[in-house]
């Protein structure tokens, strides 16, 4: 990785760098969600359609519900030789290390590092970066990149990008759903994305084991501050009892957020290394990104996360008290 001073070149700078290079490593963050996968596969397809060579990388396997995406079976988990690439592009990563330690080590020697993202970050990384925190999703940004590169949308690319927009706007329910987002979604549908099919694959393809896991999580729900905060937990034992993994818990926090009185939802997930992953969601003007940032995490105003060392019980108790001070 070059040690040049990073510069926000925005869309035009990224597009110019893509035109000037031929072989690309494309990567996204660990425990990928819909926007991560949509942008990973979408950008890979856009680059290939522009006459470039591109390979998609993600440390973790795809979570249930995303196997339908074109190219999903081609995602690589380890990079054995990064010397063949002219440039690496990370998508939907608020931090370079979010790709995972091994993949990050493989990317570092690549001559040019580009970063396309919409998360809030103190210091965006990369030789070139294009970060738009007001964008609904990274896939929304890639929609504009495809146009800048002169790459016409096809059904596969439209499906990739629509999936990211759909999931990062909470099915067009969150505050980041603007008129322009809906216009982009309409254009993607016009290019071949099938909303009903995509929604069914993403939201209605759960396994019985996932439902059993959700039942255990919901049994731990508690409400604080006159029901304005909802918390729940996921223990390692729950995963063992249901033969599931953290990928099966994607979207669980939205069950807490769906309660009418809840302004902040917090899901605590026990990891195997003595850490607790804390997911945060909010409504209205509550900025959970600032709360996550205090603990080394980040994200968006209404959707953020962090990791805290300690036991599940201790972290949940301590963090819940701290969260109450963020209520409006």
PDB file of N, CA and C in Angstrom, residues 118-154:
ATOM      1  N   UNK A 118     -19.728   4.604   2.563  1.00  0.00           N
ATOM      2  CA  UNK A 118     -20.680   5.626   3.014  1.00  0.00           C
ATOM      3  C   UNK A 118     -20.762   5.700   4.531  1.00  0.00           C
ATOM      4  N   UNK A 119     -19.825   5.086   5.240  1.00  0.00           N
ATOM      5  CA  UNK A 119     -19.813   5.128   6.696  1.00  0.00           C
ATOM      6  C   UNK A 119     -19.065   6.356   7.216  1.00  0.00           C
ATOM      7  N   UNK A 120     -19.465   6.798   8.406  1.00  0.00           N
ATOM      8  CA  UNK A 120     -18.774   7.897   9.073  1.00  0.00           C
ATOM      9  C   UNK A 120     -17.430   7.388   9.585  1.00  0.00           C
ATOM     10  N   UNK A 121     -16.349   8.093   9.265  1.00  0.00           N
ATOM     11  CA  UNK A 121     -15.016   7.695   9.713  1.00  0.00           C
ATOM     12  C   UNK A 121     -14.189   8.937  10.008  1.00  0.00           C
ATOM     13  N   UNK A 122     -13.388   8.866  11.070  1.00  0.00           N
ATOM     14  CA  UNK A 122     -12.531   9.998  11.432  1.00  0.00           C
ATOM     15  C   UNK A 122     -11.486  10.261  10.352  1.00  0.00           C
ATOM     16  N   UNK A 123     -10.901   9.190   9.851  1.00  0.00           N
ATOM     17  CA  UNK A 123      -9.832   9.337   8.852  1.00  0.00           C
ATOM     18  C   UNK A 123      -9.976   8.244   7.802  1.00  0.00           C
ATOM     19  N   UNK A 124     -10.686   8.515   6.719  1.00  0.00           N
ATOM     20  CA  UNK A 124     -10.840   7.527   5.652  1.00  0.00           C
ATOM     21  C   UNK A 124      -9.479   7.056   5.144  1.00  0.00           C
ATOM     22  N   UNK A 125      -9.403   5.789   4.781  1.00  0.00           N
ATOM     23  CA  UNK A 125      -8.137   5.198   4.368  1.00  0.00           C
ATOM     24  C   UNK A 125      -8.051   5.104   2.843  1.00  0.00           C
ATOM     25  N   UNK A 126      -6.862   4.765   2.369  1.00  0.00           N
ATOM     26  CA  UNK A 126      -6.659   4.521   0.950  1.00  0.00           C
ATOM     27  C   UNK A 126      -5.840   5.600   0.273  1.00  0.00           C
ATOM     28  N   UNK A 127      -5.195   5.237  -0.832  1.00  0.00           N
ATOM     29  CA  UNK A 127      -4.507   6.229  -1.649  1.00  0.00           C
ATOM     30  C   UNK A 127      -5.527   7.161  -2.297  1.00  0.00           C
ATOM     31  N   UNK A 128      -6.645   6.591  -2.682  1.00  0.00           N
ATOM     32  CA  UNK A 128      -7.795   7.351  -3.172  1.00  0.00           C
ATOM     33  C   UNK A 128      -9.005   6.885  -2.400  1.00  0.00           C
ATOM     34  N   UNK A 129      -9.829   7.809  -1.947  1.00  0.00           N
ATOM     35  CA  UNK A 129     -11.070   7.373  -1.316  1.00  0.00           C
ATOM     36  C   UNK A 129     -12.228   8.248  -1.752  1.00  0.00           C
ATOM     37  N   UNK A 130     -13.379   7.605  -1.825  1.00  0.00           N
ATOM     38  CA  UNK A 130     -14.636   8.282  -2.162  1.00  0.00           C
ATOM     39  C   UNK A 130     -15.627   7.886  -1.078  1.00  0.00           C
ATOM     40  N   UNK A 131     -15.848   8.776  -0.134  1.00  0.00           N
ATOM     41  CA  UNK A 131     -16.718   8.502   1.006  1.00  0.00           C
ATOM     42  C   UNK A 131     -17.850   9.512   1.017  1.00  0.00           C
ATOM     43  N   UNK A 132     -19.070   9.031   0.954  1.00  0.00           N
ATOM     44  CA  UNK A 132     -20.261   9.887   1.006  1.00  0.00           C
ATOM     45  C   UNK A 132     -21.169   9.395   2.126  1.00  0.00           C
ATOM     46  N   UNK A 133     -21.099  10.066   3.270  1.00  0.00           N
ATOM     47  CA  UNK A 133     -21.869   9.615   4.423  1.00  0.00           C
ATOM     48  C   UNK A 133     -23.365   9.855   4.258  1.00  0.00           C
ATOM     49  N   UNK A 134     -23.749  10.694   3.312  1.00  0.00           N
ATOM     50  CA  UNK A 134     -25.175  10.933   3.088  1.00  0.00           C
ATOM     51  C   UNK A 134     -25.792   9.915   2.138  1.00  0.00           C
ATOM     52  N   UNK A 135     -24.972   9.101   1.514  1.00  0.00           N
ATOM     53  CA  UNK A 135     -25.498   8.071   0.613  1.00  0.00           C
ATOM     54  C   UNK A 135     -26.207   6.999   1.426  1.00  0.00           C
ATOM     55  N   UNK A 136     -27.269   6.458   0.898  1.00  0.00           N
ATOM     56  CA  UNK A 136     -28.026   5.424   1.604  1.00  0.00           C
ATOM     57  C   UNK A 136     -27.229   4.146   1.739  1.00  0.00           C
ATOM     58  N   UNK A 137     -26.331   3.917   0.794  1.00  0.00           N
ATOM     59  CA  UNK A 137     -25.629   2.644   0.702  1.00  0.00           C
ATOM     60  C   UNK A 137     -24.439   2.797  -0.232  1.00  0.00           C
ATOM     61  N   UNK A 138     -23.522   1.860  -0.142  1.00  0.00           N
ATOM     62  CA  UNK A 138     -22.422   1.849  -1.104  1.00  0.00           C
ATOM     63  C   UNK A 138     -22.945   1.505  -2.489  1.00  0.00           C
ATOM     64  N   UNK A 139     -23.984   0.682  -2.547  1.00  0.00           N
ATOM     65  CA  UNK A 139     -24.559   0.319  -3.845  1.00  0.00           C
ATOM     66  C   UNK A 139     -25.151   1.532  -4.561  1.00  0.00           C
ATOM     67  N   UNK A 140     -25.697   2.477  -3.811  1.00  0.00           N
ATOM     68  CA  UNK A 140     -26.172   3.715  -4.437  1.00  0.00           C
ATOM     69  C   UNK A 140     -25.016   4.438  -5.114  1.00  0.00           C
ATOM     70  N   UNK A 141     -23.866   4.464  -4.472  1.00  0.00           N
ATOM     71  CA  UNK A 141     -22.692   5.120  -5.035  1.00  0.00           C
ATOM     72  C   UNK A 141     -22.206   4.396  -6.289  1.00  0.00           C
ATOM     73  N   UNK A 142     -22.257   3.072  -6.272  1.00  0.00           N
ATOM     74  CA  UNK A 142     -21.805   2.299  -7.430  1.00  0.00           C
ATOM     75  C   UNK A 142     -22.737   2.470  -8.621  1.00  0.00           C
ATOM     76  N   UNK A 143     -23.997   2.756  -8.358  1.00  0.00           N
ATOM     77  CA  UNK A 143     -24.926   3.070  -9.444  1.00  0.00           C
ATOM     78  C   UNK A 143     -24.398   4.271 -10.224  1.00  0.00           C
ATOM     79  N   UNK A 144     -23.915   5.281  -9.496  1.00  0.00           N
ATOM     80  CA  UNK A 144     -23.379   6.474 -10.152  1.00  0.00           C
ATOM     81  C   UNK A 144     -22.024   6.196 -10.804  1.00  0.00           C
ATOM     82  N   UNK A 145     -21.238   5.321 -10.188  1.00  0.00           N
ATOM     83  CA  UNK A 145     -19.944   4.966 -10.768  1.00  0.00           C
ATOM     84  C   UNK A 145     -20.121   4.250 -12.103  1.00  0.00           C
ATOM     85  N   UNK A 146     -21.091   3.355 -12.183  1.00  0.00           N
ATOM     86  CA  UNK A 146     -21.322   2.634 -13.440  1.00  0.00           C
ATOM     87  C   UNK A 146     -21.658   3.607 -14.560  1.00  0.00           C
ATOM     88  N   UNK A 147     -22.432   4.632 -14.236  1.00  0.00           N
ATOM     89  CA  UNK A 147     -22.780   5.643 -15.231  1.00  0.00           C
ATOM     90  C   UNK A 147     -21.550   6.441 -15.642  1.00  0.00           C
ATOM     91  N   UNK A 148     -20.711   6.804 -14.666  1.00  0.00           N
ATOM     92  CA  UNK A 148     -19.504   7.571 -14.955  1.00  0.00           C
ATOM     93  C   UNK A 148     -18.538   6.791 -15.840  1.00  0.00           C
ATOM     94  N   UNK A 149     -18.505   5.475 -15.660  1.00  0.00           N
ATOM     95  CA  UNK A 149     -17.615   4.626 -16.454  1.00  0.00           C
ATOM     96  C   UNK A 149     -18.211   4.267 -17.810  1.00  0.00           C
ATOM     97  N   UNK A 150     -19.469   4.652 -18.014  1.00  0.00           N
ATOM     98  CA  UNK A 150     -20.129   4.312 -19.261  1.00  0.00           C
ATOM     99  C   UNK A 150     -20.513   2.855 -19.357  1.00  0.00           C
ATOM    100  N   UNK A 151     -20.705   2.215 -18.211  1.00  0.00           N
ATOM    101  CA  UNK A 151     -21.090   0.801 -18.175  1.00  0.00           C
ATOM    102  C   UNK A 151     -22.601   0.708 -18.026  1.00  0.00           C
ATOM    103  N   UNK A 152     -23.310   0.214 -19.035  1.00  0.00           N
ATOM    104  CA  UNK A 152     -24.767   0.113 -18.927  1.00  0.00           C
ATOM    105  C   UNK A 152     -25.176  -0.962 -17.927  1.00  0.00           C
ATOM    106  N   UNK A 153     -26.258  -0.712 -17.232  1.00  0.00           N
ATOM    107  CA  UNK A 153     -26.770  -1.694 -16.281  1.00  0.00           C
ATOM    108  C   UNK A 153     -27.336  -2.896 -17.021  1.00  0.00           C
ATOM    109  N   UNK A 154     -27.119  -4.078 -16.472  1.00  0.00           N
ATOM    110  CA  UNK A 154     -27.775  -5.281 -16.971  1.00  0.00           C
ATOM    111  C   UNK A 154     -28.525  -5.900 -15.792  1.00  0.00           C
TER     112      UNK A 154
END
